[in-house]
Coordinates of C-alpha atoms in Angstrom, one line a residue:
X1 CA 139.8 14.2 -0.3
X2 CA 142.4 13.9 2.5
X3 CA 145.5 11.8 2.2
X4 CA 148.4 11.1 4.6
X5 CA 152.1 10.0 4.1
X6 CA 154.8 10.1 6.8
X7 CA 158.2 8.8 7.6
X8 CA 160.6 8.9 10.5
X9 CA 164.3 9.3 9.8
X10 CA 167.2 8.1 11.9
X11 CA 166.0 5.4 14.3
X12 CA 169.6 4.6 15.0
X13 CA 170.0 8.3 16.0
X14 CA 167.4 7.9 18.6
X15 CA 169.3 5.0 20.1
X16 CA 172.5 7.0 20.2
X17 CA 170.6 9.7 22.1
X18 CA 169.4 7.5 24.9
X19 CA 170.5 9.0 28.2
X20 CA 172.1 12.1 26.6
X21 CA 171.2 15.7 27.4
X22 CA 170.9 18.5 24.9
X23 CA 171.7 22.0 26.1
X24 CA 170.1 25.2 24.9
X25 CA 169.0 25.3 21.2
X26 CA 169.3 22.8 18.3
X27 CA 169.7 23.6 14.7
X28 CA 168.2 22.9 11.2
X29 CA 170.6 22.2 8.4
X30 CA 168.6 23.0 5.2
X31 CA 169.6 22.9 1.6
X32 CA 167.8 23.5 -1.7
X33 CA 168.1 21.8 -5.1
X34 CA 166.6 22.7 -8.4
X35 CA 165.5 21.0 -11.6
X36 CA 164.6 22.8 -14.9
X37 CA 162.6 21.4 -17.7
X38 CA 163.6 21.5 -20.5
X39 CA 167.2 21.9 -19.6
X40 CA 167.5 24.4 -22.4
X41 CA 164.9 25.9 -24.7
X42 CA 161.2 25.7 -24.4
X43 CA 158.5 23.0 -24.5
X44 CA 154.6 23.0 -24.3
X45 CA 153.2 22.5 -20.8
X46 CA 156.5 21.8 -19.0
X47 CA 156.6 19.8 -15.8
X48 CA 159.7 19.7 -13.5
X49 CA 160.2 17.7 -10.4
X50 CA 163.1 18.4 -8.0
X51 CA 164.0 15.5 -5.7
X52 CA 166.1 15.3 -2.6
X53 CA 169.4 13.8 -3.7
X54 CA 169.9 10.2 -2.8
X55 CA 173.0 10.8 -0.8
X56 CA 171.2 13.4 1.2
X57 CA 168.3 11.0 1.9
X58 CA 170.8 8.5 3.2
X59 CA 172.2 11.1 5.6
X60 CA 168.7 11.7 7.1
X61 CA 167.6 14.8 5.2
X62 CA 163.8 15.2 5.0
X63 CA 161.8 17.0 2.3
X64 CA 160.1 20.0 3.9
X65 CA 159.1 22.3 1.1
X66 CA 159.7 23.6 -2.4
X67 CA 158.8 26.1 -5.0
X68 CA 158.1 26.8 -8.7
X69 CA 159.1 29.2 -11.4
X70 CA 157.8 29.3 -14.9
X71 CA 158.9 31.4 -17.9
X72 CA 157.5 34.9 -18.3
X73 CA 157.7 37.8 -20.8
X74 CA 161.2 39.0 -21.3
X75 CA 162.7 35.8 -20.2
X76 CA 162.8 33.3 -23.1
X77 CA 159.1 33.3 -23.6
X78 CA 156.8 35.7 -25.5
X79 CA 154.1 35.5 -22.9
X80 CA 153.8 34.5 -19.3
X81 CA 153.2 30.8 -18.7
X82 CA 150.4 29.8 -16.2
X83 CA 151.6 28.1 -13.0
X84 CA 149.2 25.2 -12.5
X85 CA 151.2 23.0 -10.1
X86 CA 153.5 24.0 -7.2
X87 CA 153.0 21.1 -4.7
X88 CA 154.7 18.1 -3.0
X89 CA 155.5 15.2 -5.2
X90 CA 155.7 11.9 -3.3
X91 CA 157.9 11.6 -0.3
X92 CA 161.1 13.3 -1.6
X93 CA 160.1 15.6 -4.4
X94 CA 158.4 18.9 -5.3
X95 CA 156.7 19.4 -8.6
X96 CA 156.3 22.5 -10.8
X97 CA 154.2 22.7 -13.9
X98 CA 153.5 25.5 -16.4
X99 CA 150.7 25.6 -19.0
X100 CA 149.6 27.6 -22.0
X101 CA 147.3 30.6 -21.2
X102 CA 143.8 30.4 -22.7
X103 CA 143.8 30.5 -26.5
X104 CA 147.6 31.1 -26.7
X105 CA 150.1 28.4 -27.7
X106 CA 153.0 29.3 -25.5
X107 CA 156.0 26.9 -25.1
X108 CA 157.9 27.7 -21.9
X109 CA 160.0 26.2 -19.2
X110 CA 159.5 25.3 -15.6
X111 CA 162.0 25.2 -12.7
X112 CA 161.1 23.3 -9.5
X113 CA 162.9 23.7 -6.2
X114 CA 163.0 21.3 -3.3
X115 CA 164.1 22.2 0.2
X116 CA 165.3 19.4 2.6
X117 CA 166.5 19.6 6.2
X118 CA 168.2 17.7 8.9
X119 CA 167.8 18.5 12.6
X120 CA 170.6 18.4 15.2
X121 CA 170.8 19.1 18.9
X122 CA 173.2 21.7 20.4
X123 CA 176.0 19.1 20.5
X124 CA 175.6 18.4 16.8
X125 CA 174.0 15.0 17.1
X126 CA 171.1 14.1 14.8
X127 CA 167.5 14.6 15.9
X128 CA 164.8 12.5 14.3
X129 CA 162.8 14.8 12.0
X130 CA 159.4 13.5 11.0
X131 CA 157.0 15.0 8.3
X132 CA 153.6 14.3 7.0
X133 CA 151.6 15.6 4.0
X134 CA 147.9 16.4 3.9
X135 CA 145.8 17.4 0.8
X136 CA 142.3 18.5 0.2
X137 CA 140.6 19.1 -3.2
X138 CA 137.4 20.8 -4.4
X139 CA 135.1 19.7 -7.1
X140 CA 134.5 21.8 -10.2
X141 CA 133.8 25.4 -9.2
X142 CA 134.1 28.9 -10.6
X143 CA 137.2 30.6 -9.1
X144 CA 137.5 27.7 -6.6
X145 CA 139.0 28.0 -3.1
X146 CA 140.1 25.2 -0.8
X147 CA 141.8 25.1 2.6
X148 CA 143.5 22.1 4.2
X149 CA 144.2 22.1 8.0
X150 CA 146.1 20.0 10.5
X151 CA 143.9 17.6 12.4
X152 CA 143.6 18.0 16.2
X153 CA 145.6 14.8 16.6
X154 CA 148.5 16.0 14.6
X155 CA 148.5 19.3 16.5
X156 CA 148.5 17.4 19.8
X157 CA 151.4 15.2 18.5
X158 CA 153.5 18.4 18.0
X159 CA 153.3 18.8 14.2
X160 CA 153.5 22.3 12.8
X161 CA 153.0 23.5 9.2
X162 CA 156.3 24.2 7.4
X163 CA 155.1 24.6 3.8
X164 CA 152.3 24.0 1.3
X165 CA 151.3 24.3 -2.3
X166 CA 148.5 24.3 -4.8
X167 CA 147.5 22.2 -7.8
X168 CA 144.8 23.4 -10.3
X169 CA 143.1 21.9 -13.2
X170 CA 144.6 22.7 -16.6
X171 CA 144.4 21.8 -20.3
X172 CA 144.1 18.0 -20.6
X173 CA 143.3 17.6 -16.9
X174 CA 139.7 18.5 -16.3
X175 CA 139.6 21.9 -17.8
X176 CA 139.5 23.4 -21.3
X177 CA 142.1 26.1 -20.5
X178 CA 144.6 26.6 -17.8
X179 CA 143.4 28.0 -14.5
X180 CA 145.6 30.5 -12.7
X181 CA 146.7 30.1 -9.1
X182 CA 146.2 33.5 -7.5
X183 CA 146.6 32.6 -3.8
X184 CA 148.8 30.1 -2.2
X185 CA 149.6 30.9 1.4
X186 CA 149.6 29.6 5.0
X187 CA 146.3 30.2 6.9
X188 CA 146.2 32.5 9.9
X189 CA 147.7 30.8 12.9
X190 CA 149.9 28.6 10.8
X191 CA 147.5 25.6 11.1
X192 CA 146.8 25.0 7.4
X193 CA 147.2 26.0 3.7
X194 CA 144.8 28.0 1.5
X195 CA 144.6 28.0 -2.3
X196 CA 142.5 29.9 -4.8
X197 CA 142.4 29.7 -8.6
X198 CA 140.9 32.2 -11.1
X199 CA 139.5 32.2 -14.6
X200 CA 141.8 32.8 -17.5
X201 CA 141.3 36.3 -19.1
X202 CA 137.9 36.7 -20.8
X203 CA 137.1 33.0 -20.4
X204 CA 134.7 31.9 -17.6
X205 CA 135.2 28.3 -16.6
X206 CA 134.8 25.9 -13.8
X207 CA 137.9 24.2 -12.3
X208 CA 139.3 22.2 -9.4
X209 CA 142.0 23.2 -7.0
X210 CA 143.9 21.1 -4.5
X211 CA 145.7 22.4 -1.4
X212 CA 148.6 20.5 0.2
X213 CA 150.4 21.1 3.4
X214 CA 153.6 19.6 4.8
X215 CA 153.8 19.5 8.6
X216 CA 156.9 18.4 10.6
X217 CA 158.0 17.7 14.1
X218 CA 161.0 16.5 16.1
X219 CA 159.9 12.9 16.9
X220 CA 159.7 12.0 20.6
X221 CA 163.1 11.2 22.1
X222 CA 164.5 10.8 25.6
X223 CA 166.7 13.9 25.1
X224 CA 166.2 16.6 27.8
X225 CA 165.3 19.3 27.7
X226 CA 162.8 18.2 25.0
X227 CA 163.6 19.7 21.5
X228 CA 160.8 20.9 19.3
X229 CA 160.2 22.5 16.0
X230 CA 159.0 26.1 16.1
X231 CA 157.9 28.1 13.0
X232 CA 156.9 31.6 12.3
X233 CA 155.1 33.2 9.3
X234 CA 156.5 36.6 8.1
X235 CA 154.8 38.8 5.6
X236 CA 156.8 40.7 3.0
X237 CA 156.0 44.2 1.7
X238 CA 153.6 44.2 -1.3
X239 CA 154.9 44.8 -4.8
X240 CA 153.0 46.6 -7.5
X241 CA 153.2 47.2 -11.3
X242 CA 153.0 45.1 -14.4
X243 CA 155.4 42.6 -12.9
X244 CA 154.8 43.0 -9.2
X245 CA 157.4 41.3 -6.9
X246 CA 157.4 40.7 -3.2
X247 CA 160.2 39.3 -1.1
X248 CA 159.5 37.9 2.5
X249 CA 162.4 37.4 4.8
X250 CA 161.9 35.6 8.2
X251 CA 164.2 35.1 11.2
X252 CA 165.5 31.9 9.7
X253 CA 165.8 30.0 6.4
X254 CA 162.6 29.7 4.3
X255 CA 161.2 26.2 4.6
X256 CA 158.0 27.2 2.7
X257 CA 156.2 30.3 1.7
X258 CA 153.1 31.9 0.1
X259 CA 152.1 34.2 -2.7
X260 CA 149.0 36.3 -3.1
X261 CA 148.1 38.2 -6.3
X262 CA 145.5 40.6 -7.5
X263 CA 142.8 39.0 -9.6
X264 CA 139.6 39.8 -11.5
X265 CA 137.2 41.7 -9.3
X266 CA 139.8 42.6 -6.7
X267 CA 141.7 45.5 -8.0
X268 CA 142.5 44.1 -11.4
X269 CA 140.7 43.7 -14.7
X270 CA 142.1 40.2 -15.2
X271 CA 143.9 37.8 -12.9
X272 CA 147.6 38.2 -12.7
X273 CA 149.8 35.2 -13.6
X274 CA 151.9 33.7 -10.8
X275 CA 155.3 33.0 -12.4
X276 CA 157.5 32.7 -9.4
X277 CA 156.6 31.2 -6.0
X278 CA 159.6 29.8 -4.2
X279 CA 162.7 30.0 -2.0
X280 CA 165.8 32.1 -2.8
X281 CA 168.8 29.8 -2.0
X282 CA 171.1 32.8 -1.7
X283 CA 169.7 34.4 1.4
X284 CA 166.9 32.1 2.6
X285 CA 164.1 34.5 1.6
X286 CA 160.9 33.7 -0.3
X287 CA 160.0 35.4 -3.7
X288 CA 156.5 36.0 -5.1
X289 CA 156.4 37.3 -8.7
X290 CA 153.5 37.9 -11.1
X291 CA 153.2 38.9 -14.7
X292 CA 150.6 40.3 -17.1
X293 CA 148.4 37.9 -19.1
X294 CA 149.2 37.6 -22.8
X295 CA 148.6 40.8 -24.8
X296 CA 147.0 42.5 -21.8
X297 CA 148.6 45.3 -19.8
X298 CA 147.4 44.5 -16.3
X299 CA 149.3 46.1 -13.4
X300 CA 148.6 44.3 -10.2
X301 CA 149.9 43.5 -6.7
X302 CA 151.9 40.6 -5.2
X303 CA 152.4 39.8 -1.5
X304 CA 154.8 37.1 -0.2
X305 CA 154.8 35.3 3.1
X306 CA 157.5 33.0 4.4
X307 CA 157.6 30.1 6.9
X308 CA 160.9 29.9 8.7
X309 CA 161.6 27.4 11.5
X310 CA 164.1 26.5 14.1
X311 CA 164.8 23.9 16.8
X312 CA 164.2 25.1 20.3
X313 CA 164.3 23.5 23.8
X314 CA 162.4 26.4 25.3
X315 CA 158.8 25.9 26.4
X316 CA 156.5 26.3 23.4
X317 CA 152.8 27.1 24.1
X318 CA 150.6 24.2 23.1
X319 CA 149.1 25.1 19.8
X320 CA 145.3 25.5 19.5
X321 CA 143.9 23.0 17.0
X322 CA 142.3 24.6 13.9
X323 CA 138.5 25.0 14.4
X324 CA 136.5 22.1 13.0
X325 CA 133.6 24.3 12.1
X326 CA 132.8 28.0 11.7
X327 CA 130.0 30.1 10.4
X328 CA 130.2 30.9 6.7
X329 CA 130.0 34.6 5.8
X330 CA 126.8 36.3 4.8
X331 CA 126.3 38.5 1.7
X332 CA 123.1 40.6 1.7
X333 CA 121.9 41.3 -1.8
X334 CA 119.8 44.4 -1.9
X335 CA 116.7 45.1 -4.0
X336 CA 116.0 47.4 -6.9
X337 CA 117.3 51.0 -6.2
X338 CA 117.9 50.0 -2.5
X339 CA 120.9 51.4 -0.6
X340 CA 122.7 49.7 2.3
X341 CA 120.8 52.1 4.7
X342 CA 117.7 49.9 4.4
X343 CA 119.7 46.8 5.6
X344 CA 121.8 48.2 8.5
X345 CA 119.6 46.6 11.1
X346 CA 119.8 43.2 9.4
X347 CA 123.6 43.6 9.2
X348 CA 123.8 44.4 12.9
X349 CA 121.7 41.4 13.9
X350 CA 123.8 39.1 11.8
X351 CA 127.0 40.4 13.2
X352 CA 125.7 40.1 16.7
X353 CA 125.0 36.4 15.9
X354 CA 128.7 36.0 14.9
X355 CA 128.6 36.2 11.1
X356 CA 130.9 38.1 8.9
X357 CA 128.6 40.3 6.8
X358 CA 128.9 42.3 3.6
X359 CA 126.3 44.2 1.6
X360 CA 126.0 43.9 -2.2
X361 CA 124.3 46.8 -3.9
X362 CA 122.8 45.9 -7.3
X363 CA 125.0 47.5 -9.9
X364 CA 123.2 50.2 -11.9
X365 CA 120.7 50.4 -9.1
X366 CA 119.3 47.1 -10.4
X367 CA 118.1 48.6 -13.7
X368 CA 120.6 46.7 -15.8
X369 CA 120.6 43.2 -17.2
X370 CA 120.3 40.8 -14.2
X371 CA 122.9 38.5 -15.7
X372 CA 125.4 41.3 -15.6
X373 CA 124.5 41.9 -11.9
X374 CA 125.0 38.2 -11.2
X375 CA 128.5 38.5 -12.7
X376 CA 129.3 41.3 -10.4
X377 CA 127.9 39.2 -7.5
X378 CA 130.2 36.4 -8.6
X379 CA 133.2 38.7 -8.1
X380 CA 132.0 39.8 -4.7
X381 CA 131.5 36.2 -3.6
X382 CA 135.1 35.4 -4.7
X383 CA 136.4 38.4 -2.7
X384 CA 134.5 37.4 0.4
X385 CA 135.8 33.8 0.2
X386 CA 139.3 35.1 -0.2
X387 CA 139.0 37.5 2.8
X388 CA 137.5 35.0 5.1
X389 CA 139.1 31.7 4.0
X390 CA 135.6 30.1 3.8
X391 CA 134.6 27.7 1.1
X392 CA 131.0 28.8 0.9
X393 CA 128.8 31.9 1.6
X394 CA 125.3 32.4 2.7
X395 CA 123.1 34.7 0.5
X396 CA 120.2 36.8 1.7
X397 CA 118.4 38.3 -1.3
X398 CA 115.7 40.9 -0.9
X399 CA 113.2 41.5 -3.7
X400 CA 115.2 41.6 -7.0
X401 CA 118.3 40.7 -4.9
X402 CA 116.8 37.3 -4.6
X403 CA 116.5 36.9 -8.4
X404 CA 120.1 38.2 -8.9
X405 CA 121.2 35.6 -6.2
X406 CA 119.3 32.8 -8.0
X407 CA 120.9 33.9 -11.3
X408 CA 124.4 33.8 -9.8
X409 CA 123.7 30.3 -8.4
X410 CA 122.4 29.1 -11.7
X411 CA 125.1 30.6 -13.9
X412 CA 128.2 30.4 -11.6
X413 CA 128.1 29.2 -8.1
X414 CA 125.7 26.6 -6.7
X415 CA 128.7 24.9 -5.0
X416 CA 129.8 28.1 -3.4
X417 CA 126.6 28.7 -1.5
X418 CA 125.5 27.1 1.8
X419 CA 122.1 28.7 2.3
X420 CA 120.0 30.9 0.1
X421 CA 117.3 33.1 1.8
X422 CA 115.0 35.2 -0.2
X423 CA 112.7 37.9 1.1
X424 CA 109.8 39.2 -1.0
X425 CA 111.3 37.8 -4.2
X426 CA 109.1 37.4 -7.3
X427 CA 110.4 34.0 -8.3
X428 CA 107.7 33.5 -10.9
X429 CA 107.6 37.1 -12.1
X430 CA 106.2 40.3 -10.6
X431 CA 102.7 41.4 -11.4
X432 CA 103.0 44.9 -10.2
X433 CA 100.6 47.5 -11.6
X434 CA 102.0 48.7 -15.0
X435 CA 101.6 52.4 -13.9
X436 CA 103.7 51.7 -10.8
X437 CA 106.3 49.8 -12.9
X438 CA 106.6 52.7 -15.2
X439 CA 106.9 55.2 -12.4
X440 CA 109.5 53.2 -10.4
X441 CA 111.8 51.7 -13.1
X442 CA 110.5 53.0 -16.4
X443 CA 109.0 49.8 -17.7
X444 CA 106.5 50.7 -20.5
X445 CA 106.3 47.5 -22.5
X446 CA 108.4 48.9 -25.3
X447 CA 111.5 47.3 -26.9
X448 CA 113.7 50.1 -25.5
X449 CA 112.8 49.1 -21.9
X450 CA 115.6 48.0 -19.6
X451 CA 116.2 44.2 -19.7
X452 CA 114.9 43.8 -16.2
X453 CA 111.4 44.9 -17.4
X454 CA 111.3 41.6 -19.3
X455 CA 113.4 39.5 -17.0
X456 CA 111.3 40.2 -13.9
X457 CA 108.1 39.2 -15.7
X458 CA 107.0 35.6 -16.0
X459 CA 108.8 34.2 -19.0
X460 CA 111.9 32.4 -20.3
X461 CA 114.5 34.1 -18.1
X462 CA 112.8 33.1 -14.8
X463 CA 111.9 29.7 -16.1
X464 CA 115.6 29.1 -16.9
X465 CA 117.0 30.1 -13.5
X466 CA 114.3 28.2 -11.7
X467 CA 115.8 25.0 -13.0
X468 CA 118.4 23.9 -10.5
X469 CA 121.3 21.5 -10.9
X470 CA 120.9 17.9 -9.8
X471 CA 123.7 18.2 -7.3
X472 CA 122.5 21.6 -5.9
X473 CA 122.7 21.0 -2.1
X474 CA 121.8 24.6 -1.1
X475 CA 119.1 24.9 1.6
X476 CA 116.5 27.4 0.3
X477 CA 114.3 29.5 2.5
X478 CA 111.7 31.8 0.8
X479 CA 109.9 34.3 3.1
X480 CA 106.9 36.3 1.7
X481 CA 103.8 38.2 2.7
X482 CA 100.2 37.6 1.8
X483 CA 99.3 39.7 -1.3
X484 CA 97.3 42.3 0.7
X485 CA 100.6 43.4 2.4
X486 CA 102.9 43.4 -0.6
X487 CA 102.4 45.1 -4.0
X488 CA 105.3 43.1 -5.6
X489 CA 104.8 39.5 -4.5
X490 CA 102.2 37.1 -3.2
X491 CA 103.3 34.2 -1.1
X492 CA 100.6 31.9 -2.7
X493 CA 101.4 32.7 -6.4
X494 CA 104.4 34.6 -7.9
X495 CA 106.4 34.6 -4.7
X496 CA 106.6 30.8 -4.4
X497 CA 109.5 28.5 -5.3
X498 CA 109.0 25.0 -6.6
X499 CA 110.6 21.8 -5.4
X500 CA 112.8 23.5 -2.8
X501 CA 112.0 21.7 0.5
X502 CA 115.0 20.0 2.1
X503 CA 115.8 17.7 5.0
X504 CA 118.6 18.7 7.5
X505 CA 121.3 16.5 9.0
X506 CA 118.9 15.7 11.9
X507 CA 116.3 14.3 9.5
X508 CA 114.0 17.2 10.1
X509 CA 111.9 18.6 7.2
X510 CA 112.9 22.1 6.1
X511 CA 109.9 23.8 4.5
X512 CA 111.1 26.3 1.9
X513 CA 108.1 28.6 1.3
X514 CA 107.3 30.5 4.5
X515 CA 104.4 33.0 4.7
X516 CA 104.8 35.5 7.5
X517 CA 101.1 35.9 8.3
X518 CA 100.5 32.1 8.5
X519 CA 102.8 32.0 11.6
X520 CA 102.3 35.5 12.9
X521 CA 98.7 36.6 12.0
X522 CA 99.1 39.9 13.8
X523 CA 102.3 41.0 12.0
X524 CA 101.6 43.4 9.2
X525 CA 104.9 43.9 7.5
X526 CA 105.2 45.4 4.0
X527 CA 107.7 44.6 1.2
X528 CA 110.6 46.7 2.4
X529 CA 110.0 45.9 6.0
X530 CA 110.8 42.2 5.5
X531 CA 114.5 43.1 5.8
X532 CA 114.2 44.8 9.2
X533 CA 111.4 42.9 10.9
X534 CA 112.4 41.1 14.1
X535 CA 110.1 38.1 13.7
X536 CA 111.3 37.6 10.1
X537 CA 114.9 37.8 11.4
X538 CA 114.1 35.0 13.9
X539 CA 113.4 32.9 10.8
X540 CA 116.5 34.0 9.1
X541 CA 118.6 32.9 12.1
X542 CA 117.0 29.5 12.0
X543 CA 117.5 29.2 8.2
X544 CA 121.2 29.9 8.5
X545 CA 121.6 27.0 10.9
X546 CA 119.2 24.7 8.9
X547 CA 116.5 24.5 11.5
X548 CA 112.8 24.3 10.7
X549 CA 111.4 27.8 10.6
X550 CA 109.2 28.8 13.6
X551 CA 109.0 32.6 13.8
X552 CA 109.3 34.3 17.2
X553 CA 106.3 36.6 16.6
X554 CA 107.2 38.6 19.7
X555 CA 110.7 39.5 18.5
X556 CA 111.1 43.2 17.7

């Protein structure tokens, strides 16, 4: 969802400026107001909205940003509240909302800040400052991420991002328990805003997150030389500890800022709670403060960034519009007892084709419960999305890695995956010789066997993960050998997926099940070699761009 709202302040000012000339630099006069709810004491799920004072609106001040602070341990509240809203509110306000942590009744308070500015030229005359707000929202996802960017038209028209915020689902609004904002920051290059939410401690749940950005410009005038708004993003030093705090200070007053915290799967057992994310009126800096979840000692990290802006008449390079498309990152999920060494050639080929690539080694060498491995994969997917700013990943699963990827998709993340490619994966259960199974992974048909000995055989587990959600839009490609070339899978039987053919945006049919030897009869590639064979990679390349698979049988 993308929405727009804009206003132009000071038409009469533009008339006064006709024929005038501005020298050197202009200036921004910015102020901050705050609103605390409740005014004293505590209340469940508090929501505060700070609004530009009416007298300031009449003088031409424009809302440019804001911030949020919720109560935390040691400051009127037994436990840290969960910040679930820190975002623009209408044309003149900024909202801040706190919520109870999961399973904990926790009355608290919330304090919203709103920053508003007026632009003047070097002679002190008003300049027309114009702002617009854009938002983008995800559907229900596990640890959801979303990024909203300026449109090319707004970039061309001279708008620049001055602030942004995040809004997550919370109790009573699409979620059983409060989600925790762990990242709210400007995107690299200052062309957008990025948000990520995380599960409450020990409680996996789907949620939504909405990112908002506020972009402003000096509206076109006849003033010469032409004034423009120029902004910079400055990173603050990271803070660590049980209550990590980071302060970012830029060359000018903070119009907006960001906060990035440690979270589950990224250096922390549980997600830290963001309890302060806002401007410091005293010195124009930006503060980012986190706190432990209730009853959990959880040292973490916090990193602040600040957007500071000024008026300039110097030539400003034309900003490059944010890219409209980019390749989503690739995670290679290895097979049982397989190290990254076996996949280095596949990684190199993907990187040469312009993909960000990471390798995921099955935890416990793949000899543990597959559902546990899928949970570890969930954490890695979240990390990669955070690092890259992407909304989806591509998964390439080899052998058991394909089953682990399918389990992750079933249990956690079908909306976080663009393409799923499996190589030599026993989707309907392996029928490997019992002696070989005992030798390789210790499967002896005894109750004490590892869970995978039962999960990788035909049965309830595979039947469950083979059922896909009705709104699963992943493009599946399943590449296998004929049985005489592979002791683990057979393309015609246990290696097949059901009901997985797709149609691409061009209307072309995408066949899911691909047998190497049907297209390349002279290629004799065994189970492990599927990950390094050149002809197979030519199919992987096509699958990642959702093209019909036609192997280049001559590719080495």
